Amino acid sequence: MRFSVATIAAAAMLGLASQAAAETVAPGDVKFEDGTVTVSVSGAAGDPANGAEVFKSRKLGNCLACHTNSAMNNELFHGDVGPVLDGVADRWSAEELRAIVVNSKAVFGDETVMPGFYSLEVGKFVSEDLVGKTILSAQEVEDVVAYLGTLKE
Amino acid sequence: MRKFIFMAGTAVALALAGAAVAEPVDEKLVIDGEIEIVTKAKAPEGHPFDEVLSGWLFRTAETRALEADSFINPAMLTVEDGERVWNTVEGTEGKSCASCHGNAAESMKDIGAHYPKWDAATNRPVNIELQINKCREERMGAEAYAFDKGGQRPLTTYIKYQALGTPVSIDLSQGEMQKWWDTGKDLYYTRTGQLNLSCASCHEVNAGKYIRADHLSQGQVNGFPLYRLKNQGIVSLHNRFRGCIRDTRAEMPKAFSDELMALEVYVTWRGTGLSVETPAVRH
């Protein structure tokens, strides 16, 4: 089944991105080249508005647990385990940001404490209900990456 | 009790304002103006830090104040419960703890600062909870307490409270304590769960930083069992360990399992020199 670019974009805009699932890259098949992932892991474009929700949701990205983001100053409690994300799109390209969110270890090395959000390289004794599952779905990763792209100074 | 609930609310509200300060406070803890608590100590040899720091230093002024005054420390009620259990006869032998050990203020003084200990009979380390269970089964003819049930938390709190102020030190030369320490150390650095974090990820690499609203401490155990404002109740050490492991989205080992006993041996050693603070108050 193939979708035209226009269909995909329309689906993404309507929040029906999951219908593009046929193009999804499985977590184990994501290709990293020099700290970049060039292809959308969901096969669709990201939606920055939903990305912002994923970013702040404690159940999804919970990115604020570790990162301060001035664009979300109305949210309580920003952590400082990782760098401040203000202007992050000036420092990293979209392809690099995708690589960081998919599997930060592929970019920063094994020692980083940032979880890989679309990776099955996880810790030991993973909760039974989460075995084989990634923290975020492919489309949620694309949405977060699209949102990060808006963080310019 | 009203007062405690009110204060818990205040502490939460003030945590909002405190979120910008990342350093542990430079303050002394003297309980009731009398008992000096060591909250900073030179780390033992081979420790990753130069200085070991009590979790008290990482809490808000309101939470710290609750621990400094035993009149307002909500966990003192648990200490009183523990005293009652200490004196209660149970089991087929018609004995209480007091029947064998008399006055806890004397017989249990400082004892809690030196657990876990090696237990030759079971060939593994025991903590206070397991020692209580041994006494119940072997001497009182009573059933062992299930984890966090019955008198386990009050009695453990009461016994550790008799060591309030005494610096923690455990004897790794007993039996196979060193082997359990080694296992515990491995576990401390093992990344677990979908989030792929180890104890060290939070309490070593990021101690002093904020993870969302939480000011990360060194994860020391010297205050346990302790009062958690969030739970409005007393929390045992193995409950805390299990909570931290669950937060990495991993399966939790059982309380008193080999894994958690090894971790208790190792993490207790990491706090060598800090005073027992039981019952501490945390958020």
Coordinates of C-alpha atoms in Angstrom, one line a residue:
Chain A
M1 CA 0.0 0.0 0.0
R2 CA 1.4 3.4 -1.0
F3 CA 0.5 6.9 0.1
S4 CA 1.2 9.9 -1.9
V5 CA 3.1 12.7 -0.1
A6 CA 0.0 14.7 -0.1
T7 CA -2.0 11.9 1.5
I8 CA 0.6 11.5 4.2
A9 CA 0.8 15.2 4.9
A10 CA -3.0 15.4 5.1
A11 CA -3.2 12.4 7.3
A12 CA -0.6 13.9 9.7
M13 CA -2.5 17.1 9.8
L14 CA -5.8 15.3 10.6
G15 CA -4.0 13.4 13.4
L16 CA -4.4 10.2 11.4
A17 CA -0.7 9.6 11.1
S18 CA -1.0 6.0 12.2
Q19 CA -2.6 5.2 8.9
A20 CA 0.9 5.7 7.4
A21 CA 2.1 2.8 9.5
A22 CA 3.0 0.8 6.4
E23 CA 6.1 3.1 6.1
T24 CA 7.2 2.7 9.7
V25 CA 10.8 1.8 10.3
A26 CA 11.1 -0.9 13.0
P27 CA 13.3 0.2 15.9
G28 CA 16.0 -2.3 15.0
D29 CA 16.1 -1.2 11.4
V30 CA 16.8 2.5 12.0
K31 CA 20.0 3.5 10.2
F32 CA 22.4 5.9 12.0
E33 CA 25.0 7.7 9.8
D34 CA 27.4 10.0 11.6
G35 CA 25.0 10.8 14.3
T36 CA 22.1 11.4 12.0
V37 CA 18.9 9.5 11.1
T38 CA 17.9 10.9 7.7
V39 CA 14.6 9.0 7.1
S40 CA 11.4 9.7 9.1
V41 CA 10.9 6.6 11.3
S42 CA 7.1 6.8 10.8
G43 CA 7.3 7.5 7.2
A44 CA 5.3 10.6 7.8
A45 CA 6.0 14.2 8.7
G46 CA 5.9 15.2 12.3
D47 CA 3.3 17.4 13.9
P48 CA 5.0 20.0 16.2
A49 CA 1.8 20.7 18.2
N50 CA 1.4 17.1 19.2
G51 CA 5.2 16.9 19.7
A52 CA 4.8 19.6 22.4
E53 CA 2.2 17.5 24.1
V54 CA 4.5 14.4 23.9
F55 CA 7.4 16.4 25.2
K56 CA 5.7 17.6 28.4
S57 CA 3.5 14.6 29.1
R58 CA 4.9 12.6 32.1
K59 CA 3.5 9.4 30.6
L60 CA 5.1 9.9 27.2
G61 CA 8.3 11.9 26.6
N62 CA 8.5 13.4 30.1
C63 CA 11.4 15.4 28.6
L64 CA 11.0 18.1 31.2
A65 CA 12.1 15.6 33.8
C66 CA 15.6 16.2 32.6
H67 CA 15.5 19.3 30.5
T68 CA 14.6 22.9 31.0
N69 CA 12.7 24.5 28.1
S70 CA 11.9 28.2 28.4
A71 CA 9.2 27.8 25.7
M72 CA 7.2 25.8 28.3
N73 CA 7.7 28.1 31.3
N74 CA 4.0 27.7 32.2
E75 CA 4.7 24.1 33.0
L76 CA 5.9 23.4 36.6
F77 CA 9.2 21.6 37.4
H78 CA 11.8 21.5 34.7
G79 CA 14.8 19.3 35.5
D80 CA 18.4 20.0 34.9
V81 CA 19.9 16.5 34.4
G82 CA 20.4 17.3 30.7
P83 CA 21.2 20.6 28.9
V84 CA 18.7 23.4 28.5
L85 CA 16.9 22.9 25.2
D86 CA 16.4 26.6 24.3
G87 CA 17.7 27.1 20.8
V88 CA 18.4 23.4 20.4
A89 CA 17.4 23.6 16.7
D90 CA 20.3 26.1 16.1
R91 CA 22.8 23.6 17.4
W92 CA 21.5 20.4 15.8
S93 CA 20.0 19.6 12.4
A94 CA 16.6 17.8 12.2
E95 CA 18.4 14.6 11.3
E96 CA 20.6 14.9 14.3
L97 CA 17.7 15.6 16.6
R98 CA 15.9 12.5 15.3
A99 CA 19.0 10.4 16.0
I100 CA 19.2 11.8 19.6
V101 CA 15.5 11.1 20.3
V102 CA 15.5 7.7 18.7
N103 CA 18.6 6.4 20.5
S104 CA 20.7 9.0 22.3
K105 CA 23.4 6.4 23.0
A106 CA 24.2 6.3 19.3
V107 CA 25.0 10.0 19.5
F108 CA 26.3 10.6 23.0
G109 CA 27.8 7.2 23.8
D110 CA 26.7 4.4 26.1
E111 CA 27.3 6.4 29.3
T112 CA 24.5 9.0 28.7
V113 CA 21.6 8.8 31.0
M114 CA 19.1 9.9 28.4
P115 CA 16.8 7.1 27.5
G116 CA 16.5 5.9 23.8
F117 CA 12.9 6.7 23.0
Y118 CA 12.6 4.5 19.9
S119 CA 15.2 1.8 20.7
L120 CA 15.1 -1.7 22.1
E121 CA 18.6 -1.3 23.6
V122 CA 17.2 -1.1 27.1
G123 CA 18.2 -2.1 30.6
K124 CA 17.7 -5.4 32.3
F125 CA 14.5 -6.8 33.9
V126 CA 12.2 -4.6 31.8
S127 CA 8.6 -4.7 33.1
E128 CA 6.9 -7.6 31.6
D129 CA 4.2 -5.4 29.9
L130 CA 6.9 -3.3 28.2
V131 CA 9.1 -6.0 26.8
G132 CA 9.7 -5.4 23.1
K133 CA 8.1 -2.0 23.3
T134 CA 9.6 1.4 22.7
I135 CA 8.9 4.4 25.0
L136 CA 7.4 6.4 22.1
S137 CA 5.8 5.3 18.9
A138 CA 7.5 6.2 15.6
Q139 CA 5.0 9.0 15.0
E140 CA 5.5 10.4 18.5
V141 CA 9.2 10.5 17.8
E142 CA 8.6 12.4 14.6
D143 CA 6.2 14.8 16.3
V144 CA 8.8 15.5 19.1
V145 CA 11.5 16.1 16.5
A146 CA 9.2 18.5 14.6
Y147 CA 8.6 20.3 17.9
L148 CA 12.4 20.5 18.7
G149 CA 12.8 22.1 15.3
T150 CA 10.7 25.0 16.5
L151 CA 13.2 25.7 19.4
K152 CA 15.3 28.5 17.8
E153 CA 16.8 31.6 19.4
Chain B
M1 CA -2.6 15.2 63.0
R2 CA -4.2 18.2 61.2
K3 CA -1.1 20.1 61.7
F4 CA 1.1 17.5 59.9
I5 CA -1.2 17.5 56.9
F6 CA -1.1 21.2 56.7
M7 CA 2.6 21.2 56.9
A8 CA 2.9 18.6 54.2
G9 CA 0.9 20.9 52.0
T10 CA 3.2 23.8 52.7
A11 CA 6.3 21.7 51.9
V12 CA 4.9 20.9 48.5
A13 CA 4.0 24.4 47.8
L14 CA 7.5 25.6 48.7
A15 CA 9.2 23.0 46.6
L16 CA 7.9 25.0 43.7
A17 CA 9.8 28.0 44.7
G18 CA 12.9 26.1 45.6
A19 CA 13.4 24.5 42.2
A20 CA 16.2 26.9 41.2
V21 CA 18.6 26.1 44.0
A22 CA 20.6 23.0 43.1
E23 CA 23.2 22.8 45.9
P24 CA 22.6 20.8 49.1
V25 CA 22.2 23.2 52.0
D26 CA 25.1 24.0 54.2
E27 CA 23.3 23.6 57.5
K28 CA 23.6 21.6 60.7
L29 CA 21.0 19.1 61.9
V30 CA 20.6 19.1 65.7
I31 CA 17.4 17.2 66.7
D32 CA 15.6 18.9 69.6
G33 CA 18.6 21.2 70.0
E34 CA 20.4 18.2 71.6
I35 CA 21.3 15.3 69.3
E36 CA 23.9 16.3 66.7
I37 CA 23.4 14.5 63.5
V38 CA 26.4 13.9 61.1
T39 CA 24.9 14.8 57.7
K40 CA 28.3 15.1 56.0
A41 CA 31.2 12.7 56.4
K42 CA 34.4 11.9 54.8
A43 CA 33.8 9.0 52.4
P44 CA 35.3 5.6 53.2
E45 CA 38.2 4.4 51.1
G46 CA 37.2 3.2 47.6
H47 CA 34.1 5.4 47.6
P48 CA 33.2 7.3 44.4
F49 CA 32.6 10.5 46.4
D50 CA 34.9 12.5 48.6
E51 CA 32.1 13.3 50.9
V52 CA 28.9 11.4 51.8
L53 CA 25.8 13.6 52.3
S54 CA 22.6 12.9 54.0
G55 CA 19.3 13.2 52.0
W56 CA 18.3 15.7 54.6
L57 CA 20.6 18.3 53.0
F58 CA 18.6 18.1 49.8
R59 CA 15.2 18.7 51.2
T60 CA 13.3 22.0 51.6
A61 CA 13.5 24.1 54.7
E62 CA 10.0 22.9 55.8
T63 CA 10.8 19.3 55.5
R64 CA 14.2 19.7 57.2
A65 CA 12.4 21.5 60.1
L66 CA 10.0 18.6 60.6
E67 CA 12.9 16.3 61.2
A68 CA 14.8 18.7 63.5
D69 CA 12.0 18.8 66.1
S70 CA 10.7 15.4 67.4
F71 CA 7.5 17.1 68.6
I72 CA 6.4 17.8 65.0
N73 CA 8.1 14.9 63.3
P74 CA 5.0 12.9 62.2
A75 CA 7.0 9.6 62.4
M76 CA 7.4 9.9 66.2
L77 CA 3.9 8.3 66.4
T78 CA 5.4 5.3 64.7
V79 CA 8.2 5.1 67.2
E80 CA 5.5 5.1 69.9
D81 CA 3.7 2.3 68.1
G82 CA 6.9 0.4 67.9
E83 CA 7.4 0.7 71.7
R84 CA 4.0 -0.8 72.2
V85 CA 4.8 -3.7 69.9
W86 CA 8.2 -4.2 71.7
N87 CA 6.3 -4.7 75.0
T88 CA 3.5 -6.9 73.6
V89 CA 3.5 -10.6 74.3
E90 CA 2.8 -12.7 71.2
G91 CA 3.3 -16.3 70.1
T92 CA 3.3 -19.7 71.8
E93 CA 6.2 -18.9 74.2
G94 CA 4.3 -16.1 75.9
K95 CA 7.1 -13.6 75.3
S96 CA 7.5 -10.1 74.0
C97 CA 10.7 -8.5 72.7
A98 CA 11.1 -6.9 76.2
S99 CA 11.0 -10.4 77.9
C100 CA 14.4 -11.1 76.4
H101 CA 15.9 -7.7 75.7
G102 CA 14.5 -5.5 78.6
N103 CA 14.7 -1.8 78.1
A104 CA 15.4 -1.0 74.4
A105 CA 17.0 2.3 75.3
E106 CA 19.9 0.2 76.8
S107 CA 19.8 -3.1 75.0
M108 CA 19.2 -1.7 71.5
K109 CA 21.3 1.4 71.9
D110 CA 23.4 1.9 68.7
I111 CA 22.4 -1.5 67.3
G112 CA 20.7 -0.1 64.3
A113 CA 23.8 1.7 63.1
H114 CA 25.6 -1.6 62.4
Y115 CA 23.1 -3.6 60.4
P116 CA 23.0 -5.4 58.0
K117 CA 25.1 -8.1 59.8
W118 CA 26.2 -11.5 58.8
D119 CA 24.0 -14.4 59.9
A120 CA 25.9 -17.6 60.1
A121 CA 22.7 -19.7 60.6
T122 CA 21.1 -18.7 57.4
N123 CA 24.4 -18.0 55.6
R124 CA 23.3 -14.5 54.4
P125 CA 23.1 -11.0 55.7
V126 CA 20.2 -10.0 57.9
N127 CA 18.7 -6.5 58.4
I128 CA 16.7 -5.4 61.4
E129 CA 13.4 -6.6 59.8
L130 CA 14.8 -10.1 59.2
Q131 CA 16.4 -10.1 62.7
I132 CA 12.9 -9.3 64.2
N133 CA 11.4 -12.2 62.2
K134 CA 14.1 -14.6 63.5
C135 CA 13.3 -13.6 67.0
R136 CA 9.6 -14.0 66.4
E137 CA 10.0 -17.5 64.9
E138 CA 12.8 -18.9 67.0
R139 CA 12.2 -17.4 70.4
M140 CA 8.6 -16.2 70.6
G141 CA 6.8 -18.9 68.6
A142 CA 5.2 -16.2 66.6
E143 CA 4.8 -15.9 62.8
A144 CA 7.3 -13.9 60.8
Y145 CA 5.9 -10.6 59.7
A146 CA 5.2 -10.3 56.0
F147 CA 6.9 -7.4 54.3
D148 CA 5.7 -4.0 55.6
K149 CA 2.9 -5.8 57.5
G150 CA 2.0 -6.1 61.2
G151 CA 4.5 -4.6 63.6
Q152 CA 7.4 -4.7 61.1
R153 CA 7.7 -1.0 60.3
P154 CA 6.9 0.3 63.8
L155 CA 9.3 -2.1 65.5
T156 CA 12.1 -1.5 62.9
T157 CA 11.6 2.2 63.3
Y158 CA 11.7 1.9 67.2
I159 CA 14.8 -0.2 67.2
K160 CA 16.7 2.0 64.7
Y161 CA 15.6 5.1 66.6
Q162 CA 17.6 3.8 69.6
A163 CA 20.7 4.5 67.4
L164 CA 19.7 8.1 66.5
G165 CA 22.8 10.2 66.0
T166 CA 25.2 7.2 65.9
P167 CA 27.4 7.1 62.7
V168 CA 26.6 4.1 60.4
S169 CA 29.3 1.5 60.1
I170 CA 29.0 -2.1 59.0
D171 CA 31.5 -4.9 59.4
L172 CA 32.3 -6.3 56.0
S173 CA 34.8 -8.8 57.5
Q174 CA 32.1 -11.0 58.9
G175 CA 31.2 -14.2 57.0
E176 CA 30.7 -13.5 53.3
M177 CA 29.7 -9.9 53.7
Q178 CA 32.3 -8.8 51.2
K179 CA 30.9 -11.0 48.5
W180 CA 27.4 -9.5 49.1
W181 CA 28.9 -6.1 49.0
D182 CA 30.4 -6.9 45.6
T183 CA 27.1 -8.2 44.3
G184 CA 25.4 -5.1 45.6
K185 CA 27.9 -2.9 43.9
D186 CA 27.2 -4.7 40.6
L187 CA 23.5 -4.1 41.0
Y188 CA 24.1 -0.5 41.9
Y189 CA 25.7 0.1 38.5
T190 CA 23.3 -2.2 36.5
R191 CA 21.0 -0.3 34.2
T192 CA 17.5 -1.5 34.4
G193 CA 14.2 -1.1 32.8
Q194 CA 12.9 0.5 29.6
L195 CA 14.4 3.8 30.8
N196 CA 17.8 2.1 31.1
L197 CA 19.0 3.8 34.3
S198 CA 21.1 2.5 37.2
C199 CA 21.1 3.7 40.8
A200 CA 24.3 5.5 39.9
S201 CA 22.6 7.3 36.9
C202 CA 20.5 9.2 39.4
H203 CA 22.3 9.2 42.8
E204 CA 25.9 9.3 41.6
V205 CA 26.2 11.0 38.2
N206 CA 23.3 13.4 38.9
A207 CA 23.2 13.9 42.7
G208 CA 22.4 17.5 43.3
K209 CA 20.5 18.0 40.1
Y210 CA 16.7 18.1 39.7
I211 CA 14.8 15.4 38.0
R212 CA 11.5 17.2 37.3
A213 CA 10.5 18.3 40.9
D214 CA 12.8 16.0 42.7
H215 CA 16.2 17.2 44.1
L216 CA 18.3 14.1 43.6
S217 CA 20.3 13.2 46.7
Q218 CA 23.0 10.5 47.0
G219 CA 20.2 8.0 47.9
Q220 CA 21.5 7.3 51.4
V221 CA 19.8 4.8 53.6
N222 CA 20.6 6.2 57.1
G223 CA 17.2 7.7 57.7
F224 CA 15.1 4.6 57.1
P225 CA 12.4 3.7 58.0
L226 CA 11.4 7.3 57.3
Y227 CA 8.3 9.5 57.0
R228 CA 7.4 10.4 53.4
L229 CA 5.2 13.4 53.1
K230 CA 4.1 12.2 49.6
N231 CA 2.8 8.9 51.2
Q232 CA 1.7 10.5 54.4
G233 CA 3.2 7.5 56.1
I234 CA 6.3 5.5 57.1
V235 CA 8.3 4.0 54.3
S236 CA 10.6 1.0 54.6
L237 CA 14.0 0.8 52.9
H238 CA 13.0 -2.1 50.6
N239 CA 9.9 -0.3 49.6
R240 CA 12.0 2.7 48.6
F241 CA 14.4 0.4 46.6
R242 CA 11.5 -1.2 44.8
G243 CA 10.0 2.2 44.0
C244 CA 13.3 3.5 42.5
I245 CA 13.6 0.3 40.4
R246 CA 10.0 0.5 39.3
D247 CA 10.6 4.1 38.2
T248 CA 13.1 2.7 35.6
R249 CA 10.2 0.7 34.3
A250 CA 11.7 -2.6 35.4
E251 CA 10.4 -5.6 37.4
M252 CA 10.9 -5.2 41.1
P253 CA 12.9 -7.8 43.0
K254 CA 11.0 -9.0 46.1
A255 CA 11.7 -7.4 49.5
F256 CA 14.5 -9.2 51.4
S257 CA 15.4 -11.1 48.2
D258 CA 19.1 -11.7 47.6
E259 CA 19.2 -8.8 45.2
L260 CA 17.8 -6.3 47.6
M261 CA 19.8 -7.6 50.6
A262 CA 23.0 -7.2 48.6
L263 CA 21.9 -3.7 47.6
E264 CA 21.2 -2.9 51.2
V265 CA 24.7 -4.1 52.3
Y266 CA 26.4 -2.0 49.5
V267 CA 24.3 1.2 49.8
T268 CA 24.6 1.1 53.7
W269 CA 28.3 1.1 53.2
R270 CA 28.1 4.0 50.8
G271 CA 26.7 6.0 53.8
T272 CA 29.4 5.1 56.2
G273 CA 29.9 7.8 58.8
L274 CA 26.5 9.5 58.4
S275 CA 24.4 9.4 61.6
V276 CA 21.3 7.2 61.9
E277 CA 18.4 9.6 61.4
T278 CA 15.5 7.3 61.9
P279 CA 12.8 8.4 61.7
A280 CA 13.9 10.9 59.0
V281 CA 11.4 13.0 57.1
R282 CA 11.5 13.3 53.3
H283 CA 9.2 14.6 50.7

